[in-house]
Amino acid sequence: AYIFHHQQLLVDQNLQLPKVEKLASDLLFTHDEQVIARDLLSEEAIPEGLQLVPIRQLISNWSKEQFLQASRAVQLLEWRRNHKFCSHCGHATEVHPTEYAMVCPSCRYHQYPRVNPCIITIITKGDDEILLAKSIHNKTNMYGLIAGFVEVGETLEEAVQREALEEVGLKLKNIQYMSSQPWPFPSNLMIAFRAEYESGEISLQEDEIADAQFFKFDQLPEIPFKGSIAHAMITQITQA
């Protein structure tokens, strides 16, 4: 069972999931109904031998398949928790018996899970440099990639160009799709691109970026943790 408390997951000392009896209120999200998800209520005690561990910490310890299933579970629970009432008429909703949908019994409006598309871009300069940036919200020395939400009416490629221009003042060329990763903080889909530096001088968006520099492939600072799409992108480009 995936049992969550905010962005933490209940696991044993070996970071494995506990086995529990199913409840009527549980979220079933495998065809055989053998895997369930639920929230750990604030007043519930943590069972002996179990612990709450931040989901981010599990990324580097679990397989990709395990993390993707946990990501799906926490996002579905978040969606169900935030859609207890109809956004059209305000009536209390009910769980659809066969679909991931919250249904209003009054006006029959269906509310389905939503994901927030975000682009993340690795920017190269020449054959041996990449741009890395440090967020003002990051209290460590870790540097990451340029990323941001896709805006309404915008293509993914336009979002890549806009975020680079907004955050570091650079224009890009040769934008190419790389891969994607569900990112349950709280319900994002990270869409990865690579692009080449075209022109401009680094100019920081000071309410977002504390520092940004081009780094040589063999002189990288601390980068995002293994398991994140940013780590995979940086590794793929710099160790090719």
Tab-separated table of C-alpha atoms in Angstrom:
chain	number	residue	atom	x	y	z
A	1	ALA	CA	0.000	0.000	0.000
A	2	TYR	CA	1.074	3.540	-0.742
A	3	ILE	CA	0.175	5.483	2.387
A	4	PHE	CA	1.009	9.175	2.197
A	5	HIS	CA	1.171	12.056	4.613
A	6	HIS	CA	1.608	15.189	2.503
A	7	GLN	CA	4.772	14.532	0.438
A	8	GLN	CA	5.974	11.678	2.643
A	9	LEU	CA	5.399	7.957	2.193
A	10	LEU	CA	5.032	5.275	4.861
A	11	VAL	CA	7.716	2.584	4.457
A	12	ASP	CA	9.603	0.083	6.597
A	13	GLN	CA	13.274	0.260	7.590
A	14	ASN	CA	14.248	-1.196	4.195
A	15	LEU	CA	12.189	1.445	2.369
A	16	GLN	CA	9.612	-1.152	1.335
A	17	LEU	CA	5.847	-0.643	1.328
A	18	PRO	CA	3.697	-2.055	4.139
A	19	LYS	CA	0.944	-4.615	3.567
A	20	VAL	CA	-2.457	-3.581	4.920
A	21	GLU	CA	-6.103	-4.571	4.744
A	22	LYS	CA	-8.082	-2.785	2.054
A	23	LEU	CA	-10.629	-0.161	3.077
A	24	ALA	CA	-13.685	0.936	1.128
A	25	SER	CA	-12.230	4.437	0.819
A	26	ASP	CA	-8.904	3.255	-0.642
A	27	LEU	CA	-7.824	4.271	-4.112
A	28	LEU	CA	-7.331	1.169	-6.269
A	29	PHE	CA	-4.994	1.771	-9.160
A	30	THR	CA	-3.864	-1.601	-10.498
A	31	HIS	CA	-6.029	-3.948	-12.558
A	32	ASP	CA	-5.751	-6.763	-10.025
A	33	GLU	CA	-6.607	-4.335	-7.187
A	34	GLN	CA	-3.624	-5.596	-5.200
A	35	VAL	CA	-2.039	-2.148	-4.859
A	36	ILE	CA	-3.902	0.604	-3.079
A	37	ALA	CA	-3.224	4.168	-2.003
A	38	ARG	CA	-4.571	6.196	0.882
A	39	ASP	CA	-3.765	9.184	3.064
A	40	LEU	CA	-2.433	8.815	6.588
A	41	LEU	CA	-4.660	11.066	8.639
A	42	SER	CA	-3.048	13.568	10.988
A	43	GLU	CA	-4.554	11.878	14.049
A	44	GLU	CA	-3.345	8.407	13.022
A	45	ALA	CA	-0.271	7.014	14.744
A	46	ILE	CA	2.619	5.679	12.679
A	47	PRO	CA	2.643	1.875	13.099
A	48	GLU	CA	5.613	0.320	14.864
A	49	GLY	CA	8.440	-0.553	12.497
A	50	LEU	CA	7.351	1.977	9.883
A	51	GLN	CA	8.480	5.513	9.120
A	52	LEU	CA	7.525	8.476	6.956
A	53	VAL	CA	10.139	9.237	4.303
A	54	PRO	CA	10.058	12.166	1.821
A	55	ILE	CA	9.215	10.974	-1.683
A	56	ARG	CA	12.244	12.805	-3.085
A	57	GLN	CA	14.503	10.666	-0.892
A	58	LEU	CA	13.067	7.485	-2.389
A	59	ILE	CA	13.844	8.453	-5.990
A	60	SER	CA	17.507	7.530	-5.707
A	61	ASN	CA	16.778	4.321	-3.765
A	62	TRP	CA	13.925	2.852	-5.785
A	63	SER	CA	13.723	1.525	-9.315
A	64	LYS	CA	12.212	3.702	-12.022
A	65	GLU	CA	9.093	1.505	-12.037
A	66	GLN	CA	8.616	1.851	-8.272
A	67	PHE	CA	8.969	5.622	-8.386
A	68	LEU	CA	6.550	5.969	-11.310
A	69	GLN	CA	3.920	3.949	-9.462
A	70	ALA	CA	4.410	6.032	-6.305
A	71	SER	CA	4.208	9.183	-8.425
A	72	ARG	CA	0.922	8.024	-9.914
A	73	ALA	CA	-0.459	7.184	-6.477
A	74	VAL	CA	0.367	10.503	-4.820
A	75	GLN	CA	-0.956	12.509	-7.773
A	76	LEU	CA	-4.258	10.618	-7.846
A	77	LEU	CA	-4.715	11.084	-4.106
A	78	GLU	CA	-3.946	14.796	-4.402
A	79	TRP	CA	-6.479	15.105	-7.221
A	80	ARG	CA	-9.187	13.257	-5.283
A	81	ARG	CA	-8.510	15.318	-2.154
A	82	ASN	CA	-8.825	18.599	-4.085
A	83	HIS	CA	-12.014	17.713	-5.963
A	84	LYS	CA	-14.445	16.814	-3.203
A	85	PHE	CA	-16.858	19.434	-4.523
A	86	CYS	CA	-18.135	20.214	-8.002
A	87	SER	CA	-16.436	23.213	-9.608
A	88	HIS	CA	-19.662	23.979	-11.527
A	89	CYS	CA	-22.365	23.915	-8.849
A	90	GLY	CA	-20.542	23.310	-5.552
A	91	HIS	CA	-22.279	20.018	-4.726
A	92	ALA	CA	-20.284	17.258	-3.019
A	93	THR	CA	-18.792	14.851	-5.572
A	94	GLU	CA	-18.651	11.066	-5.670
A	95	VAL	CA	-15.931	8.708	-6.887
A	96	HIS	CA	-16.711	7.176	-10.293
A	97	PRO	CA	-16.887	3.364	-9.935
A	98	THR	CA	-14.736	2.516	-12.979
A	99	GLU	CA	-12.915	5.685	-14.075
A	100	TYR	CA	-10.538	8.145	-12.473
A	101	ALA	CA	-13.234	10.776	-12.192
A	102	MET	CA	-15.045	12.689	-9.479
A	103	VAL	CA	-18.694	12.964	-10.486
A	104	CYS	CA	-21.250	15.501	-9.340
A	105	PRO	CA	-24.557	13.705	-8.596
A	106	SER	CA	-26.414	16.993	-9.015
A	107	CYS	CA	-25.266	18.351	-12.398
A	108	ARG	CA	-23.357	15.228	-13.584
A	109	TYR	CA	-20.176	17.195	-14.265
A	110	HIS	CA	-17.090	14.948	-14.364
A	111	GLN	CA	-13.735	16.140	-13.004
A	112	TYR	CA	-10.690	14.221	-14.230
A	113	PRO	CA	-7.060	14.290	-13.049
A	114	ARG	CA	-4.962	17.064	-14.546
A	115	VAL	CA	-1.227	17.319	-15.041
A	116	ASN	CA	0.795	20.516	-15.322
A	117	PRO	CA	3.212	20.467	-18.285
A	118	CYS	CA	6.661	21.872	-17.482
A	119	ILE	CA	9.631	22.184	-19.788
A	120	ILE	CA	13.194	21.609	-18.603
A	121	THR	CA	16.093	22.480	-20.883
A	122	ILE	CA	19.773	21.649	-21.036
A	123	ILE	CA	21.577	24.409	-22.931
A	124	THR	CA	24.926	23.651	-24.536
A	125	LYS	CA	27.573	26.072	-25.794
A	126	GLY	CA	30.159	24.700	-28.160
A	127	ASP	CA	31.219	21.106	-27.653
A	128	ASP	CA	32.079	21.138	-23.964
A	129	GLU	CA	29.942	23.583	-21.960
A	130	ILE	CA	26.449	23.517	-20.463
A	131	LEU	CA	24.464	26.204	-18.692
A	132	LEU	CA	23.578	25.464	-15.073
A	133	ALA	CA	21.599	27.729	-12.777
A	134	LYS	CA	21.055	27.988	-9.040
A	135	SER	CA	17.567	28.815	-7.769
A	136	ILE	CA	17.166	31.489	-5.107
A	137	HIS	CA	15.028	28.969	-3.211
A	138	ASN	CA	17.831	26.417	-3.064
A	139	LYS	CA	19.782	26.628	0.199
A	140	THR	CA	22.498	24.218	-0.997
A	141	ASN	CA	25.210	24.640	-3.633
A	142	MET	CA	23.289	22.571	-6.172
A	143	TYR	CA	22.946	23.875	-9.721
A	144	GLY	CA	20.205	22.684	-12.054
A	145	LEU	CA	18.619	23.341	-15.427
A	146	ILE	CA	16.307	26.034	-16.744
A	147	ALA	CA	12.697	24.942	-16.241
A	148	GLY	CA	9.197	26.339	-15.993
A	149	PHE	CA	5.502	25.830	-16.619
A	150	VAL	CA	4.044	25.931	-20.111
A	151	GLU	CA	1.664	28.860	-20.470
A	152	VAL	CA	-1.805	28.789	-22.034
A	153	GLY	CA	-1.691	28.905	-25.845
A	154	GLU	CA	2.048	28.227	-25.949
A	155	THR	CA	3.909	25.432	-27.738
A	156	LEU	CA	6.546	23.479	-25.848
A	157	GLU	CA	9.283	24.977	-28.017
A	158	GLU	CA	8.007	28.492	-27.343
A	159	ALA	CA	8.070	27.744	-23.622
A	160	VAL	CA	11.710	26.638	-23.904
A	161	GLN	CA	12.646	29.900	-25.626
A	162	ARG	CA	10.632	32.073	-23.227
A	163	GLU	CA	11.982	30.502	-20.031
A	164	ALA	CA	15.595	30.815	-21.204
A	165	LEU	CA	15.073	34.447	-22.149
A	166	GLU	CA	13.226	35.273	-18.915
A	167	GLU	CA	15.508	33.471	-16.474
A	168	VAL	CA	18.969	33.993	-17.987
A	169	GLY	CA	18.509	36.373	-20.945
A	170	LEU	CA	19.674	33.936	-23.631
A	171	LYS	CA	18.327	33.076	-27.074
A	172	LEU	CA	18.447	29.434	-28.163
A	173	LYS	CA	18.549	27.418	-31.370
A	174	ASN	CA	18.230	23.770	-32.446
A	175	ILE	CA	15.667	22.844	-29.790
A	176	GLN	CA	15.190	19.068	-29.621
A	177	TYR	CA	12.982	16.859	-27.462
A	178	MET	CA	14.798	14.402	-25.166
A	179	SER	CA	12.412	12.633	-22.764
A	180	SER	CA	9.814	13.152	-20.024
A	181	GLN	CA	9.168	12.285	-16.388
A	182	PRO	CA	6.115	12.521	-14.126
A	183	TRP	CA	7.055	14.737	-11.188
A	184	PRO	CA	4.578	14.572	-8.293
A	185	PHE	CA	5.354	17.932	-6.679
A	186	PRO	CA	2.425	18.193	-6.794
A	187	SER	CA	1.291	17.018	-10.254
A	188	ASN	CA	3.719	17.985	-12.990
A	189	LEU	CA	4.946	16.367	-16.186
A	190	MET	CA	8.550	17.352	-16.870
A	191	ILE	CA	9.242	17.527	-20.621
A	192	ALA	CA	12.954	17.582	-21.384
A	193	PHE	CA	14.653	19.414	-24.247
A	194	ARG	CA	18.186	20.107	-25.337
A	195	ALA	CA	19.080	23.358	-27.085
A	196	GLU	CA	22.125	25.260	-28.231
A	197	TYR	CA	23.139	28.739	-27.150
A	198	GLU	CA	22.535	31.237	-29.960
A	199	SER	CA	23.118	34.720	-28.556
A	200	GLY	CA	22.934	37.013	-25.547
A	201	GLU	CA	24.741	37.641	-22.285
A	202	ILE	CA	23.642	35.948	-19.074
A	203	SER	CA	21.182	38.240	-17.288
A	204	LEU	CA	19.550	36.781	-14.189
A	205	GLN	CA	15.868	36.930	-13.322
A	206	GLU	CA	16.657	37.961	-9.764
A	207	ASP	CA	13.413	36.787	-8.187
A	208	GLU	CA	14.074	33.267	-9.521
A	209	ILE	CA	17.787	32.720	-10.204
A	210	ALA	CA	20.687	33.351	-7.802
A	211	ASP	CA	23.448	32.420	-10.250
A	212	ALA	CA	23.896	30.938	-13.720
A	213	GLN	CA	27.065	30.016	-15.567
A	214	PHE	CA	28.370	27.933	-18.427
A	215	PHE	CA	30.387	25.053	-16.979
A	216	LYS	CA	32.890	22.787	-18.693
A	217	PHE	CA	31.740	19.168	-18.875
A	218	ASP	CA	34.608	18.081	-16.606
A	219	GLN	CA	34.175	20.925	-14.092
A	220	LEU	CA	30.546	20.626	-13.031
A	221	PRO	CA	29.255	21.871	-9.660
A	222	GLU	CA	26.854	19.843	-7.520
A	223	ILE	CA	23.940	18.759	-9.741
A	224	PRO	CA	20.437	17.369	-9.005
A	225	PHE	CA	20.196	13.921	-7.440
A	226	LYS	CA	20.189	10.643	-9.323
A	227	GLY	CA	16.682	9.633	-10.373
A	228	SER	CA	15.622	13.136	-11.369
A	229	ILE	CA	15.255	13.934	-15.047
A	230	ALA	CA	17.727	16.813	-14.641
A	231	HIS	CA	20.437	14.401	-13.462
A	232	ALA	CA	19.731	12.065	-16.385
A	233	MET	CA	19.894	14.925	-18.897
A	234	ILE	CA	23.155	16.322	-17.554
A	235	THR	CA	24.734	12.870	-17.441
A	236	GLN	CA	23.601	12.030	-20.977
A	237	ILE	CA	25.047	15.213	-22.476
A	238	THR	CA	28.287	15.490	-20.517
A	239	GLN	CA	29.238	11.810	-20.621
A	240	ALA	CA	28.291	11.074	-24.222
